[in-house]
Amino acid sequence: MIDLHCHIELYQDPKNVIRRCQREGIDVLSVTTTPSAWTMTASLASDAERVHTALGLHPQIAHERHGELALFDSLLPNVEWVGEIGLDGAPEFQASWTVQTRVFNHILAATTEVGGRLMSIHSRRAVEPVLELLSRHPNAGTPTLHWFAGTQAQLTEAVDRGCWFSIGLPMLRSKKGRSLVARMPRDRVLTETDGPFVQLGGQPSFPWNVAAAEEALAKLWRMERDETSALLSENLSRLSESTIANRTSNVTKER
Ligand code: MN
C-alpha cells in the first residue's frame, strides 16, 4: 500500500507509526510544512527505506515562514521529494496570496535549478494559478496534485500538463470527488491519507488506513483489490523514475 501524502511528524508517536509502516510494507511520503522541520522529520525515518521525507513550505503558513526559503534551497540537493507546497485560494488566506505566489514561484525555480524534483502540491481553490505557475517552470519536476478538488475542465488541463494525483478517502466518499477520480488516467493515480489532519471515525487517520481508499478505488474502477494494489505500485515506480528521466534529458540537452 502507498500513502503518498501524510504528516508523520504530527502524530503523537511518529516513531511507532514509521515502525508499523516498515513492518507492513507501506510506502509513505512524509510531507513537511516548514524547511526547519525537515531535518528532524527525516531523521525519524533515517533507517526506514520505505518512508521518504519531503521538503516543504505549506502555502497556508507561507506568510510566516518565507524567511526559511534560504534554508529550503540549502536542503534541496538532499531530497528527491518536495512537499507540501502550492497555493491556497480560500478567503481566509487571501491576505497572504502575494507571499504564497512568491514562495511557490521561488520553489519551482529552485527545483528547476537542481534538475527537477517530485512534488506533492496543495491546490485548494487555486488550481488555475497552480497550473499557470507550473507551466512557467516546465522543468521543475513531476507534479502530484494532492486532494484535487477542481472542476472537470481544470482536471483535463491538469492531465494535459502532466500532473499526477493522490487520492484520499474523503474524495472517494463524495459524489463530486468520485466523478473526478473516474476521469483521471489510472496510470497517474496514487493513494493518500493526509493524516493526521484527515480523521476517520473521530480518530486521526494513519498510513495503514489507506487500505480504505484503495478498496474504494478498486470498487470505482471495477477492479479486483489485488489488481488495484499492483497498478498503484507500478504507478509509484514510474513516478519515482520520472524526475531521473527528466534530468537525463536535461543533460542531453546541455550537450
Ligand atoms: Mn497535507
Short mmCIF file of C-alpha atoms and ligand atoms in Angstrom, two decimals:
data_model
loop_
_atom_site.label_atom_id
_atom_site.label_comp_id
_atom_site.label_asym_id
_atom_site.label_seq_id
_atom_site.Cartn_x
_atom_site.Cartn_y
_atom_site.Cartn_z
CA MET A 1 0.00 0.00 0.00
CA ILE A 2 1.01 3.58 -0.60
CA ASP A 3 0.34 6.73 1.41
CA LEU A 4 1.66 9.49 -0.81
CA HIS A 5 0.75 12.36 1.49
CA CYS A 6 0.84 12.22 5.26
CA HIS A 7 2.31 14.35 8.03
CA ILE A 8 4.27 11.76 10.03
CA GLU A 9 5.89 14.30 12.39
CA LEU A 10 2.45 15.42 13.60
CA TYR A 11 1.38 12.07 15.06
CA GLN A 12 1.67 11.60 18.79
CA ASP A 13 4.18 8.78 18.34
CA PRO A 14 5.73 9.15 14.87
CA LYS A 15 8.43 6.51 15.51
CA ASN A 16 5.79 3.93 16.18
CA VAL A 17 3.87 4.89 13.04
CA ILE A 18 7.06 4.52 11.00
CA ARG A 19 7.85 1.11 12.54
CA ARG A 20 4.41 -0.21 11.67
CA CYS A 21 4.68 1.11 8.07
CA GLN A 22 8.02 -0.68 7.70
CA ARG A 23 6.61 -3.88 9.18
CA GLU A 24 3.53 -3.84 6.94
CA GLY A 25 5.40 -2.77 3.80
CA ILE A 26 3.60 0.54 3.35
CA ASP A 27 5.35 3.13 1.19
CA VAL A 28 4.97 6.57 2.73
CA LEU A 29 5.65 10.10 1.59
CA SER A 30 6.12 12.04 4.81
CA VAL A 31 5.48 15.67 3.87
CA THR A 32 6.62 18.62 5.96
CA THR A 33 5.20 22.13 6.26
CA THR A 34 8.38 24.12 7.03
CA PRO A 35 12.00 23.77 5.91
CA SER A 36 13.09 23.94 9.57
CA ALA A 37 11.08 20.77 10.30
CA TRP A 38 12.77 18.73 7.59
CA THR A 39 15.99 17.57 9.31
CA MET A 40 14.22 16.27 12.42
CA THR A 41 11.41 14.67 10.42
CA ALA A 42 13.85 12.98 8.05
CA SER A 43 15.90 11.67 11.00
CA LEU A 44 12.79 9.90 12.37
CA ALA A 45 12.78 7.78 9.21
CA SER A 46 16.55 7.51 8.71
CA ASP A 47 16.51 3.70 8.83
CA ALA A 48 13.08 3.22 7.19
CA GLU A 49 13.72 2.77 3.50
CA ARG A 50 10.01 2.86 2.61
CA VAL A 51 9.48 6.27 4.18
CA HIS A 52 10.58 9.29 2.15
CA THR A 53 10.65 12.72 3.74
CA ALA A 54 9.65 15.61 1.51
CA LEU A 55 10.95 19.14 1.98
CA GLY A 56 8.02 21.56 2.15
CA LEU A 57 6.72 25.02 2.82
CA HIS A 58 2.96 24.90 3.19
CA PRO A 59 1.06 27.72 1.42
CA GLN A 60 -1.13 28.32 4.48
CA ILE A 61 1.91 29.39 6.51
CA ALA A 62 3.95 30.92 3.68
CA HIS A 63 3.48 34.41 5.18
CA GLU A 64 5.07 33.29 8.46
CA ARG A 65 7.84 31.13 7.03
CA HIS A 66 9.02 32.76 3.80
CA GLY A 67 12.20 33.65 5.69
CA GLU A 68 13.09 29.93 5.53
CA LEU A 69 13.49 29.89 1.75
CA ALA A 70 17.29 30.11 2.04
CA LEU A 71 17.18 27.02 4.27
CA PHE A 72 14.88 25.37 1.72
CA ASP A 73 17.46 25.99 -1.02
CA SER A 74 20.31 24.60 1.07
CA LEU A 75 18.42 21.39 1.89
CA LEU A 76 17.01 20.84 -1.59
CA PRO A 77 20.02 18.95 -3.04
CA ASN A 78 19.47 16.25 -0.34
CA VAL A 79 15.88 15.36 -1.28
CA GLU A 80 14.04 13.61 -4.09
CA TRP A 81 10.63 14.89 -2.97
CA VAL A 82 9.33 18.39 -2.34
CA GLY A 83 6.04 18.95 -0.45
CA GLU A 84 3.82 20.15 0.89
CA ILE A 85 3.99 23.16 -1.41
CA GLY A 86 1.47 25.01 -3.56
CA LEU A 87 -1.19 27.70 -3.24
CA ASP A 88 -4.37 28.13 -1.19
CA GLY A 89 -7.00 30.42 -2.66
CA ALA A 90 -9.53 30.17 0.19
CA PRO A 91 -10.80 33.55 1.51
CA GLU A 92 -9.00 33.16 4.86
CA PHE A 93 -5.64 33.05 3.07
CA GLN A 94 -6.31 35.87 0.63
CA ALA A 95 -4.18 38.30 2.65
CA SER A 96 -1.12 36.13 2.06
CA TRP A 97 -1.75 35.46 -1.64
CA THR A 98 1.17 37.60 -2.88
CA VAL A 99 3.61 35.92 -0.48
CA GLN A 100 2.22 32.48 -1.35
CA THR A 101 2.81 33.00 -5.07
CA ARG A 102 6.29 34.40 -4.45
CA VAL A 103 7.20 31.38 -2.30
CA PHE A 104 5.76 28.82 -4.75
CA ASN A 105 7.46 30.56 -7.67
CA HIS A 106 10.77 30.55 -5.79
CA ILE A 107 10.45 26.83 -5.01
CA LEU A 108 9.70 25.92 -8.63
CA ALA A 109 12.70 27.96 -9.81
CA ALA A 110 14.88 26.22 -7.21
CA THR A 111 13.75 22.69 -8.17
CA THR A 112 14.35 23.57 -11.82
CA GLU A 113 17.85 24.67 -10.91
CA VAL A 114 18.66 21.28 -9.34
CA GLY A 115 17.26 19.31 -12.28
CA GLY A 116 13.65 18.74 -11.18
CA ARG A 117 12.03 17.08 -8.19
CA LEU A 118 8.94 15.02 -7.41
CA MET A 119 6.36 17.37 -5.91
CA SER A 120 3.30 16.96 -3.67
CA ILE A 121 1.15 20.02 -4.33
CA HIS A 122 -1.73 21.68 -2.47
CA SER A 123 -4.12 23.48 -4.85
CA ARG A 124 -7.25 24.24 -2.82
CA ARG A 125 -9.32 26.85 -4.70
CA ALA A 126 -6.17 27.60 -6.67
CA VAL A 127 -5.96 25.01 -9.45
CA GLU A 128 -5.67 27.60 -12.26
CA PRO A 129 -2.86 29.64 -10.64
CA VAL A 130 -1.02 26.44 -9.65
CA LEU A 131 -1.14 25.15 -13.25
CA GLU A 132 -0.14 28.57 -14.52
CA LEU A 133 2.97 28.67 -12.31
CA LEU A 134 3.82 25.06 -13.20
CA SER A 135 3.67 25.95 -16.89
CA ARG A 136 6.12 28.81 -16.28
CA HIS A 137 8.56 26.26 -14.81
CA PRO A 138 8.23 23.28 -17.15
CA ASN A 139 11.40 21.60 -15.83
CA ALA A 140 10.57 21.95 -12.12
CA GLY A 141 9.83 18.23 -11.88
CA THR A 142 6.80 15.94 -11.74
CA PRO A 143 3.76 17.45 -10.03
CA THR A 144 1.35 15.33 -8.00
CA LEU A 145 -1.78 17.27 -7.07
CA HIS A 146 -2.84 16.09 -3.63
CA TRP A 147 -6.60 16.12 -2.85
CA PHE A 148 -7.57 17.63 -6.19
CA ALA A 149 -10.90 19.47 -5.86
CA GLY A 150 -11.15 21.46 -9.07
CA THR A 151 -13.63 21.27 -11.92
CA GLN A 152 -13.73 18.68 -14.73
CA ALA A 153 -12.26 21.29 -17.10
CA GLN A 154 -9.41 22.01 -14.68
CA LEU A 155 -8.83 18.27 -14.35
CA THR A 156 -8.46 17.97 -18.12
CA GLU A 157 -5.99 20.85 -18.06
CA ALA A 158 -4.01 19.29 -15.19
CA VAL A 159 -3.84 15.95 -17.03
CA ASP A 160 -2.66 17.72 -20.20
CA ARG A 161 0.09 19.40 -18.19
CA GLY A 162 1.38 16.05 -16.94
CA CYS A 163 0.04 16.14 -13.40
CA TRP A 164 -0.39 13.04 -11.23
CA PHE A 165 -2.99 12.74 -8.47
CA SER A 166 -3.01 11.41 -4.90
CA ILE A 167 -6.47 10.41 -3.78
CA GLY A 168 -7.79 10.04 -0.26
CA LEU A 169 -10.93 8.61 1.26
CA PRO A 170 -12.77 11.98 1.60
CA MET A 171 -12.57 12.38 -2.20
CA LEU A 172 -13.83 8.86 -2.78
CA ARG A 173 -16.71 9.37 -0.37
CA SER A 174 -18.08 12.43 -2.18
CA LYS A 175 -20.01 12.20 -5.42
CA LYS A 176 -18.09 15.08 -6.97
CA GLY A 177 -14.78 13.55 -5.88
CA ARG A 178 -15.66 10.17 -7.38
CA SER A 179 -16.65 11.70 -10.71
CA LEU A 180 -13.26 13.46 -10.83
CA VAL A 181 -11.33 10.32 -9.91
CA ALA A 182 -13.25 8.35 -12.53
CA ARG A 183 -11.83 10.66 -15.20
CA MET A 184 -8.23 10.60 -14.02
CA PRO A 185 -5.87 8.44 -16.05
CA ARG A 186 -5.45 5.28 -13.96
CA ASP A 187 -1.74 5.22 -14.62
CA ARG A 188 -1.32 8.57 -12.85
CA VAL A 189 -3.24 7.89 -9.65
CA LEU A 190 -1.88 7.12 -6.17
CA THR A 191 -3.47 6.93 -2.71
CA GLU A 192 -3.04 9.14 0.35
CA THR A 193 -4.43 9.71 3.86
CA ASP A 194 -3.37 13.31 4.66
CA GLY A 195 -3.21 12.07 8.25
CA PRO A 196 -3.37 13.12 10.98
CA PHE A 197 -5.41 16.07 9.62
CA VAL A 198 -7.98 13.82 8.00
CA GLN A 199 -9.92 11.90 10.60
CA LEU A 200 -11.60 8.56 10.30
CA GLY A 201 -14.43 7.82 12.74
CA GLY A 202 -13.24 10.58 15.08
CA GLN A 203 -9.63 9.31 15.07
CA PRO A 204 -6.70 10.68 13.09
CA SER A 205 -6.11 8.53 10.02
CA PHE A 206 -2.86 6.56 9.82
CA PRO A 207 -0.93 5.42 6.74
CA TRP A 208 -2.36 1.87 7.02
CA ASN A 209 -5.88 3.36 6.76
CA VAL A 210 -5.04 3.99 3.11
CA ALA A 211 -6.45 0.47 2.69
CA ALA A 212 -9.95 2.01 2.74
CA ALA A 213 -9.05 4.38 -0.11
CA GLU A 214 -7.53 1.50 -2.08
CA GLU A 215 -10.69 -0.53 -1.60
CA ALA A 216 -12.94 2.38 -2.68
CA LEU A 217 -10.72 2.93 -5.70
CA ALA A 218 -10.97 -0.75 -6.67
CA LYS A 219 -14.74 -0.51 -6.47
CA LEU A 220 -14.84 2.66 -8.59
CA TRP A 221 -12.54 1.14 -11.19
CA ARG A 222 -14.39 -2.21 -11.07
CA MET A 223 -11.10 -3.97 -10.48
CA GLU A 224 -10.03 -6.66 -8.03
CA ARG A 225 -8.36 -5.35 -4.91
CA ASP A 226 -5.01 -7.05 -5.67
CA GLU A 227 -5.07 -5.82 -9.27
CA THR A 228 -5.60 -2.31 -7.92
CA SER A 229 -2.69 -2.68 -5.48
CA ALA A 230 -0.44 -3.91 -8.27
CA LEU A 231 -1.41 -0.99 -10.52
CA LEU A 232 -0.74 1.55 -7.74
CA SER A 233 2.71 0.04 -7.02
CA GLU A 234 3.52 0.14 -10.68
CA ASN A 235 2.44 3.80 -10.76
CA LEU A 236 4.72 4.61 -7.82
CA SER A 237 7.71 3.02 -9.56
CA ARG A 238 7.07 5.01 -12.73
CA LEU A 239 6.53 8.22 -10.78
CA SER A 240 9.76 7.71 -8.83
CA GLU A 241 11.71 7.29 -12.04
CA SER A 242 10.15 10.30 -13.77
CA THR A 243 12.48 13.03 -12.48
CA ILE A 244 15.54 10.90 -13.10
CA ALA A 245 14.38 10.63 -16.73
CA ASN A 246 13.90 14.42 -16.81
CA ARG A 247 17.39 15.00 -15.50
CA THR A 248 18.90 12.68 -18.08
CA SER A 249 17.08 14.53 -20.86
CA ASN A 250 18.27 17.89 -19.45
CA VAL A 251 21.84 16.65 -19.54
CA THR A 252 21.35 15.55 -23.14
CA LYS A 253 20.00 19.00 -23.99
CA GLU A 254 23.03 20.72 -22.46
CA ARG A 255 25.32 18.68 -24.64
MN MN B 1 -1.45 17.88 3.92
#
